[in-house]
Each structure stands twice: as C-alpha cells, then as structure tokens.
Amino acid sequence: MKFGKHIQSAQITEWSAHYLDYKGLKKIINSLAIVPGEKPITSVTVAASLPQGVVPEDERYKFLQSQKAAFFFKLERELEKINSFYLQKENELRVRLRSLVDKKKILASKRGRYTRESTSLNSLKEAFRQFDQDWNKLQRFVELNGTGFRKILKKWDKRSKSSTRELYLSRQVDIQPCFNNDVLSDLADQAATNLLELDNLADGIVATSVSPASTPSESQKIDLFDYSDTAVVDDLENELCKAVVNGQTSTVLDILERIRQHSIPEDRDRISRVFWHVCSEASAEMIQPLVDTGLVNFNYVDDINDRSCLHEAAITGRLQVLELCVKQGVGVQTTDVYGRTPLHYASMYGHVDCATFLLSHSADVAPVDHDGFNPLIYAIINGHTQCVEVLLRSGASVEPLREGDHNPLSLACQYGHKDIATILTSKGAQILPNAEGLFPLHLAAREGHADLCRLLTKNAALDTPDKYNGWTPVFYAASEGHIDCLRILVKAGCKVNDKDENGATPLYYAAWEGEVECVNLLIEAGCEVEIVDERMEDTVGAAKPMEDVDIDTIPSLSLPPPIIPFRIYGHNYLDKKYQIQLTLGHHSARYPKSPIHLYGNARISSLKLIITSKPDSGAIPHSVILPLGDDREIFSFQVDRVDNFSLEFDIFPTFGSKVIGKGVALPVNFDLGGDQQQLRRFGPLPNGTGSRCVLPLFDTHLKVVGELAFEFAIIRPFQGVQLEIGGRVETYWKSTNTVGPLAAAATSASASLSVETSSVTATTTGGTGSAPSFITVSSLSGEYVQVVVQVTRDAVPVVFSGWRLPVEGFDLCVADISYEQFRAFGERQLRERGEKLDERAWHDISSVELHRLMHDSYLSLEHVLKTLPTNLGVNLEIKYPTASVLASHRFSNITEINSFVDSVLQCVYDHAHTSSSQQTPASVTSSGHRQLIFSSFNPAICTAVNWKQPNYAVFFNTYSGFTKDTLNRGKKRKTPDGTSGDAAVVQTEEDLEEDRRCTSLKEAVKFAKTNNLLGIICEAKPLVQVPALITNVKECGLILTTFGTANNEPRNVRLQERYGVDAMMIDGVIKYSSGLGLDVL
C-alpha cells in the first residue's frame, strides 16, 4: 500500500485534522514536473536548443527556489501543528498518570488484603487500561507522522535532485519533543508496571516498592466492626454493592442497619460510592433503600475518571436513575476527565430515551469533548439512527460548525449507515470533502457500502476527483474489489477511463490487486484496453523523439565511475542447515483469530513481541508490533539441528521494557519425527511442512496471563546439490544493474537491430521520467517444455498434469497409488485409445507435440528426462495442493513437502550425474547440460525448492486472480495453453483459494522478490489488458514469463514483446530468446 493511502486508513478519526498533510506536500513536489511558460521547441539536437519540457537554467532555478520555499514553509507549519498537538496530549497523559499512580500508592499502603472483586481496585485498573489506550493512540500518531516526514522528504530529494533529507530530519524533525521516544517509553513502563502491581495486589502479592504490613499484635487485632480499617470497609462496600446488584433486599437492609448502628463521619462518602457503583446495574427498587438513608451525595464524582452518577446512568441507559439524579440537582452539563457530558454517552450507546430526557432538561446539544467529537458524531459513528433524529430535532447541525470539525455525512458514509445518510441529506447536508480530501461517495466506494453508493449517485457529482490523488469513486471501488459498488457507479454513468495523477486508470489498479470481477466489469463498461495496431513496428522501445524527452532524461555531462557488471551464480541455499519458518497469522482468511490472547480484559492495547532463538547463534532477535496488520509476517531461523532448537517469546508494551508475558517453545514442539499422523492431527497446514503450536504465557510471578499460537514450517537441507561451476550440474546465473533512461533506449534499439550478443534473457524496465531502469540478465535461453510432475505413494516422481486420475466412479490422485499401478493404468489407457508409445520419435517431433505426448503417456520423471533431447530445456512444474485445496479436498496419502520435493530433486540430480558421466570429455560443454527451471503454483513448494538447491532457477506461477483450470472429478482434458488442468468441474481452485499470493499479482511479485526467486510465470490476460502491469513486475528485477489462451493471439504476442515480456508459454512450450548481452550494462 502506498503511504498516501496508508496514512489515510491508519488515521485516528478524531485526530484527523492534526496529521501531516502528506498529500498537500506531495502536490507541491509534483508541481516541479510542470514548469510554467514552456514553449514547444522542435529542434532535433540538444546543442541547437532545448527540448520541450526544458527551460533555461536561470528560469528553472527561480522556479525551483520558489517551490522549495513553498514546500519547506508548509513543512515547517505542519511540524509546528503536529508538535503543538502532541505536547497538549502528552501533558494530559502526564497529569493523568501521576494522579493514577498516586491513587495506586495510597491503595497499596492500606492494610488488608484486596480481592479481584474490590470496587476501588477494579476502578483503578480500568483507569490504567483507559490510560494505556490513550497512550497507544498518541504513540501511533507520532509513528505515522514520523514516517510521513521521512517519506515526503525522500520524495522531495528525488524530484528536486537535492540532498536535504538527512540534514532536515536531524536538525528540524528528530529534535522535536513529539519524536522523543524516551518520554512515551517511560510513560508506558510506568503504566504497565502499575497495572501488573494492581493484579498482584488482588492476588495478595505485595509490590517490592510497598512494605508489607507487619503482623498485628494482640492489641492491634481488628474488631469486626472497626470501620476505620480500610480493608474491612472495602469488604463491607463490596458486600453491599453485590447485595444491591443481585436484588438481595434483606442483606441490603441488614448492612445498612449495621452501618447506622456504627455510624462514623465517613459513612456519607461510603454510601455515595456504593450508590455510584450500583446506579448503572441495580434496579430502581434496590437503589431506593440507599436513597432513603439520606446519606447519598448525588453530586459525588469518582476521583479516577471524574464521572458522576449521571454519566454512569447515561452509559447503561438507566432512565429512572437519570430522572432521580436530575431531580436531586445533578447538573446535566457535568463533564468527566475526557470532556464528555452525559449526553455524549447516551448518544454513544444509543439510549434514545436518556438522550431525549437530557435534552428536555436543557442539555447542550453540541458540546465537544477532548477528541473534538459532539454527541451527533458519536451517534453517527455507532449507527444509532433514532439518536441522530432526536439530536437533529433539538438543533444539532448537519454541517461542520468550524474548520477542522468532522463532517457528519462523511462519517455516515464511511461507517456504512444508509439510514443516517438519508436523514442528513434530507436535512440539506452538503456534499463536502473531509480532512483527507475525500467526498462521501469516495468513502462509500472505498468501504464497499453499495446501498450508500446507490443513494449518493442520485445527488452527488459522480466523477469528482479527490483532493490529492485525482481518484474518482470508481478508482476506490475497483482497487478495493467492491464489485457491487462498482456496478452501481458504472450503471449511474461514472466514467471508467479517467486517469489519476500517475496516468493510471481504474482498470490498472483492479488488475494489479487481482480483482478479476472488477476488471471484467470495467472492460464491459468500455474501459480502454491496450490495442496493438496490426502495422505496429516490431521494434521494442524505439528511441523517443527529442520533443518528448523530459529534462530528467538528459544525462549529466560528468562521467560516473565505470560499473563492472557481475554475474550471480545460483542463490543462497541451506547446505547443511535447517530452515524454520514461523508464522503469526496466515496469508488466507481461514484463520482470523489473533495469534496472541491475553486472558481477562485486554490490559495493553498495543504490544511488542520479541522472538529469540536458542541456542544463541548471534542472530538479531525478531521484533514485531502487535496487533498484526493485514500483511502476515514470516520469521526465519537457520539452525544446525532441530533437536536442540527452542524459541523464547517475550511480550512488552510497544515502547516499554516491562515484561508482560513470556512463553517458550521447547525442542519437542519442533520435533515432528517424520510422523505423518502427528501432522494430520493438526489439520491441513499452510505449507505442508510443519505444524501448529499453542504456548501459555507467564508473568514474572509464573501466573498464566495468556496464550500464543503460531504455525511453523521446517525445510530440511537436501544433500545432493552441486555448486561447482563447469561441473556435472550447470548453475544458472543472473546479473541485475540499473541503467539510465537513454542507456535503456540504446539497449532497446540494440535489440531491435538484432545485434549479435550472448544467449541471455533480459528484463528491462522502460520507466518514465528520471527513474532508472533495471536490467536483469540471466542464462536462460532456448525452448523449455513444460513437464508437470507429481509423486506417487512410493515416492516416485511421475509426469501427470491432473489432480485426479480418470477412473470412473473413484476419486484417486497420484499420491494414492504406487508407481507400478500408475504405469499399469497408463498402459491400459494407451490401449483403450489405440495408441502406442514410440519414444524414438521424440527426437523428430516438435516441442509442442512432445509436451502432449509426455502428459498422455503416464511416464516417470526419470524416464522423461532420459528420453527428451538434451538441447531442449525443461520447465519442471511441481504440482502440490495449496492449503485451501487441502482443506476442501481429500489428499489423504500425499507426502509432506520436504519428502515430496526431495524425491523430485533427487531424480533431477541423479539424471544430471548420469548424463554427465556418459558424455565424452570433448562433449562436456555448456551446451551439453540440460537447461532446467522449477516452477509451481504453490508458494510453499517454491520456497522449499529454492532453499534446498542453488543450481536451478525457481519461478512462481500465478493466475493473478483470473480463472484457472479446475479440479478433476473424472475425465482429463487437454488445455490449449499448456497449463495443468482438468475437466468435469466441481469447483474451481480459484473459488477455493484464499492465499492472496495466489490470487493477486501484487502479492505474487512481492512473494517472488522477498524469496529471491528468479521470476514469475503469470497468466497473460491481465497483462495484455493492462500492459503497465508488465512494467511493475519488471521494476522488481524479475524475469517475466506469461501463459494462457491470450498468448494464442498474435497481436497479444506483439504487445507483450513491445512491453518487454521475457518469454511466453504457448502450447506448453516457453521460448527465451537471445536479446540483450552484458555489453549493454
């Protein structure tokens, strides 16, 4: 997610006006690309005159200086705004914490033993929890703004060709109080420490800072009715509160009589405290005996949160108590520590009768609390329609009263409350942008509220762009995958070909995110798709005419130091180590539960988890902030042995140092012992190589305070690898370098002129503006025939493309039968078709025909590798079900991934060894080795293959969310695009798949790049529809190959060649052409 969108989504709603105006600053930066007063210049040489888009140096300098002044002036004002708001909130937190700590010390110094039912103890704990939530909000505010300053200064330096970022950060930003983490860290430590001490106090554990009370002597023995003793009084209050709440009239009257008989001056405060605690829970009949004592002070205010009994009654909707308190003279405008009146709480919790009563007694209809919220805003956010109607009838405004106030209609649309939005619009609410520059229709489309989109399209301007991105509502609906909203917008007449500030259409974002339904709908609605003219030149990336060259593309006259390109042979692999991958959460939506659960109420709203491995290998411990975001993180550990490997999990406040909980995963948790039954007890796993584990979390007193759940995968090393250059196994190589735009153009021109170069494959990013291009060169060349491989029950790799064997009446997969049974079944199939296996003809037929014969002949992988011509490369696609497919279909005999992959690798390396030993010394050349790459649609397979060997390149296959071939429940069919597939559809894999890496091109690219794969093999359809996606993939330095029926169209082939796709799979055969050599780097 781009930071501009992230800062919008991560903002705390009530503080939105105080965040960095990131998009406003970005708009100033983007203006640097537009120089006023330009005149078209048609000269063909730089020496004669400057091209269009270039102005004389002095004019450009003046323009740059004016924009620089505007940018840094606004940046300083933003810094002042943020710092001022932070200091206000920090001071509030300091005062609040000091008060709470003082109250805790008083509580801890009193005699007696508290229990978990103690009213004073629980009130204080609740206050500390609320403090922690407020602290966490401020910490997130600081972090988000700090990141914003770094991001925007980096953009300024990149666009203005300056180097001000680090200097400005060190001298202007980092020295500000709001970015001093020590202060918030100290507050967090104090709060966490005191909260834990309160828990211990309830369990009878005295804090080290408080001296335990000495054992009383006989003369100090406490009389049962000595109400001057705090513990006894607290117990009495607890007993009275319980009796009132539980409706025990006789007990209540008995306790009140005892208090009357042993009257002391503090009775009024004690009865008032009891009344305050029970007024939110007890019935009016049970409260009356307290009132009848004449000791209740109705204006009593809790000294922790400053709430009166009126606040408590409004929170729980106790109208009778409200009436009683108001009758006794309690002010309806009383505010608590958060600046909220009783009307705030009545509106927040939707108590219409209470809100009506308060308004009838002259309560202010629009008081503003410390967060800037009035009662109407709380009613709208929480969807309380009747409260909204009551407040509007009483004079609440449907428009923001002051600049920076929240827009009621925008909030109704953001939270999806159609009825409230209808009421507001009927009251004349204007269509105004919120603090983020988004109009109500933008918000409804972004959040996926179809009913609101239908409502707003009747009154709002349909194609109004937002303030900063230039996005219309269609962009938000398409990029977020809200098909119903998009359908409504399109039907209402929204334009689908509008472009944002980056020149991209909604179709681009929908395809990049893998939102196939949105892509199809946009195309049906007339969204422009790249069309290749039949007369289009075959040249790739021809040099731009001079008038189209931007100033940023003109290289500096100073020569940089020479760059000597180098080849990287192979990739990092395990050798003799084990790879343990720990997952907190999962890439799919199947396991939504949070990995960390603290028992009881959530004591800390934001946590930091430190994961340390034992024995200590010198690796830096992993640190992660909880709760987890949308992206699930994987933590990797490489160890020599698994039998002594353990992990320690320490949980802290986000910026504190007080340990809240600790858990340890022992070696026995990671010792699967190859027992498949143990694996199956935990159900289908995301990776098929590990298990799930739940650990108890202990505090410093060894109390269980929570639990931590995680999943792990273990990748074993494969012992048959060979990294010797020029040995029996040829290792692939790649080389990635950046080149300037003109160099890239020269590179493309060289390719178009068919310059004789090395046999390599190159990925070139064309780029726009001043962005450098990446060229990834690899050793892949020639034809690669696709070979889909699975493993039988007796661990023999065989060539078969379907999930199910075509056996009528049975659901059998390859893993359910032995190799002998597989061969016998294949021979029977050949006889029934009247075909005969003639391997001698394999050297005389085309690669396409070879592909068909291999997958129809039921052969072992070993046999296929021996029979195929040596000069023909192999794309070895390992077919293994993903977690979603495993969970929905039975593959009861399938081998776990380590053994599965090892079987395939052993076959490949044995073949390489045998082939090399049979060659004569004269024939052992680079061309004598078989070219081979691995690929798979399963991310876990790609990860395992890549870590187990360094010799062969690995590609991740992805359908990018588009319809993939389906699960077989009967007869196998041939697919025209060469991908593995079956007929007799029961349910498509696309319907089953929940892993975003398999359904989103963006996530597929991220996965391939993160795991150091050479490239991806992608469904061609989204790329030919939105060719800009090709550039996105190539900018990551990945080799891009495509497959699919779209490759059968000549114009699609030419389009992909034009945009630089490295190879296309057609009829099961990939052809990597000789394009670029190292001389271009």
Short mmCIF file of C-alpha atoms in Angstrom, two decimals, residues 401-582:
data_model
loop_
_atom_site.label_atom_id
_atom_site.label_comp_id
_atom_site.label_asym_id
_atom_site.label_seq_id
_atom_site.Cartn_x
_atom_site.Cartn_y
_atom_site.Cartn_z
CA LEU A 401 -19.50 24.20 12.58
CA ARG A 402 -15.82 25.08 12.45
CA GLU A 403 -12.90 24.38 10.18
CA GLY A 404 -11.41 21.03 11.14
CA ASP A 405 -14.66 19.68 12.59
CA HIS A 406 -15.84 16.28 11.46
CA ASN A 407 -18.31 16.09 8.61
CA PRO A 408 -21.43 14.15 9.72
CA LEU A 409 -22.34 12.97 6.20
CA SER A 410 -18.80 11.77 5.50
CA LEU A 411 -18.75 9.75 8.70
CA ALA A 412 -22.14 8.20 7.94
CA CYS A 413 -20.83 7.11 4.53
CA GLN A 414 -17.52 5.88 5.92
CA TYR A 415 -19.21 3.66 8.51
CA GLY A 416 -21.95 2.49 6.16
CA HIS A 417 -25.09 3.86 7.81
CA LYS A 418 -27.52 4.40 4.95
CA ASP A 419 -30.50 5.47 7.06
CA ILE A 420 -28.46 8.15 8.79
CA ALA A 421 -27.04 9.38 5.46
CA THR A 422 -30.58 9.59 4.09
CA ILE A 423 -31.68 11.67 7.10
CA LEU A 424 -28.70 14.00 6.76
CA THR A 425 -29.22 14.57 3.05
CA SER A 426 -32.94 15.21 3.61
CA LYS A 427 -31.92 17.85 6.15
CA GLY A 428 -29.84 19.56 3.49
CA ALA A 429 -26.38 18.27 4.29
CA GLN A 430 -23.92 19.49 1.68
CA ILE A 431 -21.57 17.20 -0.22
CA LEU A 432 -18.24 18.35 1.22
CA PRO A 433 -14.78 16.74 1.38
CA ASN A 434 -13.44 15.57 4.71
CA ALA A 435 -9.98 16.28 6.12
CA GLU A 436 -8.49 13.66 3.77
CA GLY A 437 -9.94 15.38 0.73
CA LEU A 438 -12.46 12.57 0.17
CA PHE A 439 -16.11 13.19 -0.67
CA PRO A 440 -18.89 10.98 0.77
CA LEU A 441 -19.15 8.94 -2.46
CA HIS A 442 -15.42 8.25 -2.34
CA LEU A 443 -15.77 6.93 1.20
CA ALA A 444 -18.76 4.75 0.42
CA ALA A 445 -16.99 3.24 -2.60
CA ARG A 446 -13.77 2.68 -0.66
CA GLU A 447 -15.52 0.93 2.21
CA GLY A 448 -17.79 -1.13 -0.04
CA HIS A 449 -21.19 0.27 1.01
CA ALA A 450 -23.31 -0.44 -2.06
CA ASP A 451 -26.56 0.98 -0.66
CA LEU A 452 -24.88 4.28 0.08
CA CYS A 453 -23.35 4.39 -3.38
CA ARG A 454 -26.82 3.94 -4.85
CA LEU A 455 -28.14 6.75 -2.64
CA LEU A 456 -25.32 9.20 -3.33
CA THR A 457 -25.24 8.71 -7.10
CA LYS A 458 -28.65 10.38 -7.21
CA ASN A 459 -27.39 13.64 -5.72
CA ALA A 460 -23.58 13.79 -5.84
CA ALA A 461 -21.27 14.66 -8.72
CA LEU A 462 -20.26 11.24 -9.99
CA ASP A 463 -16.75 11.88 -11.28
CA THR A 464 -15.41 14.38 -8.78
CA PRO A 465 -11.74 13.53 -8.12
CA ASP A 466 -10.47 13.52 -4.58
CA LYS A 467 -8.28 16.34 -3.42
CA TYR A 468 -4.87 14.72 -3.69
CA ASN A 469 -4.78 11.51 -5.79
CA GLY A 470 -7.11 12.55 -8.55
CA TRP A 471 -9.15 9.40 -7.86
CA THR A 472 -12.84 9.31 -8.68
CA PRO A 473 -15.15 6.92 -6.77
CA VAL A 474 -14.64 4.29 -9.48
CA PHE A 475 -10.95 4.05 -8.56
CA TYR A 476 -11.75 3.23 -4.95
CA ALA A 477 -14.38 0.62 -5.76
CA ALA A 478 -12.14 -1.08 -8.37
CA SER A 479 -8.93 -1.14 -6.35
CA GLU A 480 -10.67 -2.48 -3.24
CA GLY A 481 -12.59 -5.12 -5.19
CA HIS A 482 -16.08 -3.89 -4.27
CA ILE A 483 -17.89 -5.25 -7.31
CA ASP A 484 -21.40 -4.24 -6.18
CA CYS A 485 -20.34 -0.64 -5.64
CA LEU A 486 -18.54 -0.59 -8.97
CA ARG A 487 -21.58 -1.96 -10.75
CA ILE A 488 -23.75 0.78 -9.25
CA LEU A 489 -21.28 3.50 -10.20
CA VAL A 490 -20.95 2.27 -13.75
CA LYS A 491 -24.72 1.98 -14.15
CA ALA A 492 -25.08 5.55 -12.85
CA GLY A 493 -22.82 6.76 -15.64
CA CYS A 494 -19.45 7.18 -13.91
CA LYS A 495 -16.54 7.47 -16.31
CA VAL A 496 -14.27 4.43 -16.37
CA ASN A 497 -11.43 5.90 -18.43
CA ASP A 498 -10.43 8.74 -16.13
CA LYS A 499 -6.76 8.76 -15.18
CA ASP A 500 -5.18 9.71 -11.87
CA GLU A 501 -2.08 11.80 -11.28
CA ASN A 502 0.07 8.81 -12.29
CA GLY A 503 -1.74 8.36 -15.58
CA ALA A 504 -3.36 5.07 -14.48
CA THR A 505 -6.99 4.04 -14.94
CA PRO A 506 -9.19 2.08 -12.52
CA LEU A 507 -8.58 -0.99 -14.68
CA TYR A 508 -4.89 -0.87 -13.82
CA TYR A 509 -5.47 -0.96 -10.06
CA ALA A 510 -8.12 -3.68 -10.27
CA ALA A 511 -5.82 -5.93 -12.31
CA TRP A 512 -2.81 -5.29 -10.07
CA GLU A 513 -4.82 -6.31 -7.00
CA GLY A 514 -6.23 -9.39 -8.73
CA GLU A 515 -9.85 -8.19 -8.63
CA VAL A 516 -10.99 -10.10 -11.69
CA GLU A 517 -14.70 -9.33 -11.47
CA CYS A 518 -13.93 -5.62 -11.36
CA VAL A 519 -11.59 -5.96 -14.35
CA ASN A 520 -14.25 -7.70 -16.43
CA LEU A 521 -16.92 -5.19 -15.46
CA LEU A 522 -14.70 -2.23 -16.36
CA ILE A 523 -13.89 -3.72 -19.74
CA GLU A 524 -17.57 -4.37 -20.41
CA ALA A 525 -18.27 -0.76 -19.45
CA GLY A 526 -15.85 0.46 -22.10
CA CYS A 527 -12.64 0.92 -20.19
CA GLU A 528 -9.85 1.23 -22.73
CA VAL A 529 -7.66 -1.83 -23.17
CA GLU A 530 -4.29 -1.65 -24.91
CA ILE A 531 -4.81 -2.26 -28.62
CA VAL A 532 -1.93 -3.32 -30.82
CA ASP A 533 -2.12 -1.93 -34.32
CA GLU A 534 -1.53 -4.55 -36.98
CA ARG A 535 1.00 -2.22 -38.56
CA MET A 536 2.82 -1.66 -35.28
CA GLU A 537 6.57 -1.74 -35.66
CA ASP A 538 8.37 -4.73 -34.28
CA THR A 539 11.00 -2.56 -32.66
CA VAL A 540 10.95 -2.59 -28.90
CA GLY A 541 11.34 0.67 -27.05
CA ALA A 542 12.41 2.74 -30.02
CA ALA A 543 14.21 5.93 -29.13
CA LYS A 544 11.89 8.77 -28.18
CA PRO A 545 11.73 11.86 -30.37
CA MET A 546 13.61 14.70 -28.81
CA GLU A 547 10.49 16.76 -28.22
CA ASP A 548 9.15 14.01 -25.95
CA VAL A 549 12.26 13.80 -23.82
CA ASP A 550 11.90 15.20 -20.34
CA ILE A 551 14.73 17.16 -18.80
CA ASP A 552 15.27 14.35 -16.31
CA THR A 553 16.23 12.01 -19.14
CA ILE A 554 19.22 14.11 -20.19
CA PRO A 555 22.30 12.62 -18.54
CA SER A 556 24.86 14.65 -16.70
CA LEU A 557 27.96 15.58 -18.69
CA SER A 558 30.12 14.29 -15.86
CA LEU A 559 31.08 10.68 -16.30
CA PRO A 560 30.32 8.30 -13.42
CA PRO A 561 32.85 5.68 -12.37
CA PRO A 562 32.66 2.62 -14.61
CA ILE A 563 30.26 -0.09 -13.49
CA ILE A 564 31.55 -3.59 -13.99
CA PRO A 565 28.59 -5.94 -14.15
CA PHE A 566 28.99 -9.23 -12.35
CA ARG A 567 27.14 -12.47 -12.55
CA ILE A 568 25.48 -14.02 -9.56
CA TYR A 569 25.61 -17.77 -9.87
CA GLY A 570 22.76 -19.59 -8.24
CA HIS A 571 21.25 -18.32 -5.00
CA ASN A 572 21.60 -18.81 -1.27
CA TYR A 573 20.56 -22.25 -0.02
CA LEU A 574 20.57 -24.33 3.15
CA ASP A 575 23.57 -26.61 2.53
CA LYS A 576 23.59 -28.43 5.89
CA LYS A 577 21.27 -26.19 7.91
CA TYR A 578 17.56 -26.42 8.62
CA GLN A 579 15.24 -23.54 7.79
CA ILE A 580 12.49 -22.96 10.36
CA GLN A 581 9.81 -20.50 9.30
CA LEU A 582 7.49 -19.15 11.97
#
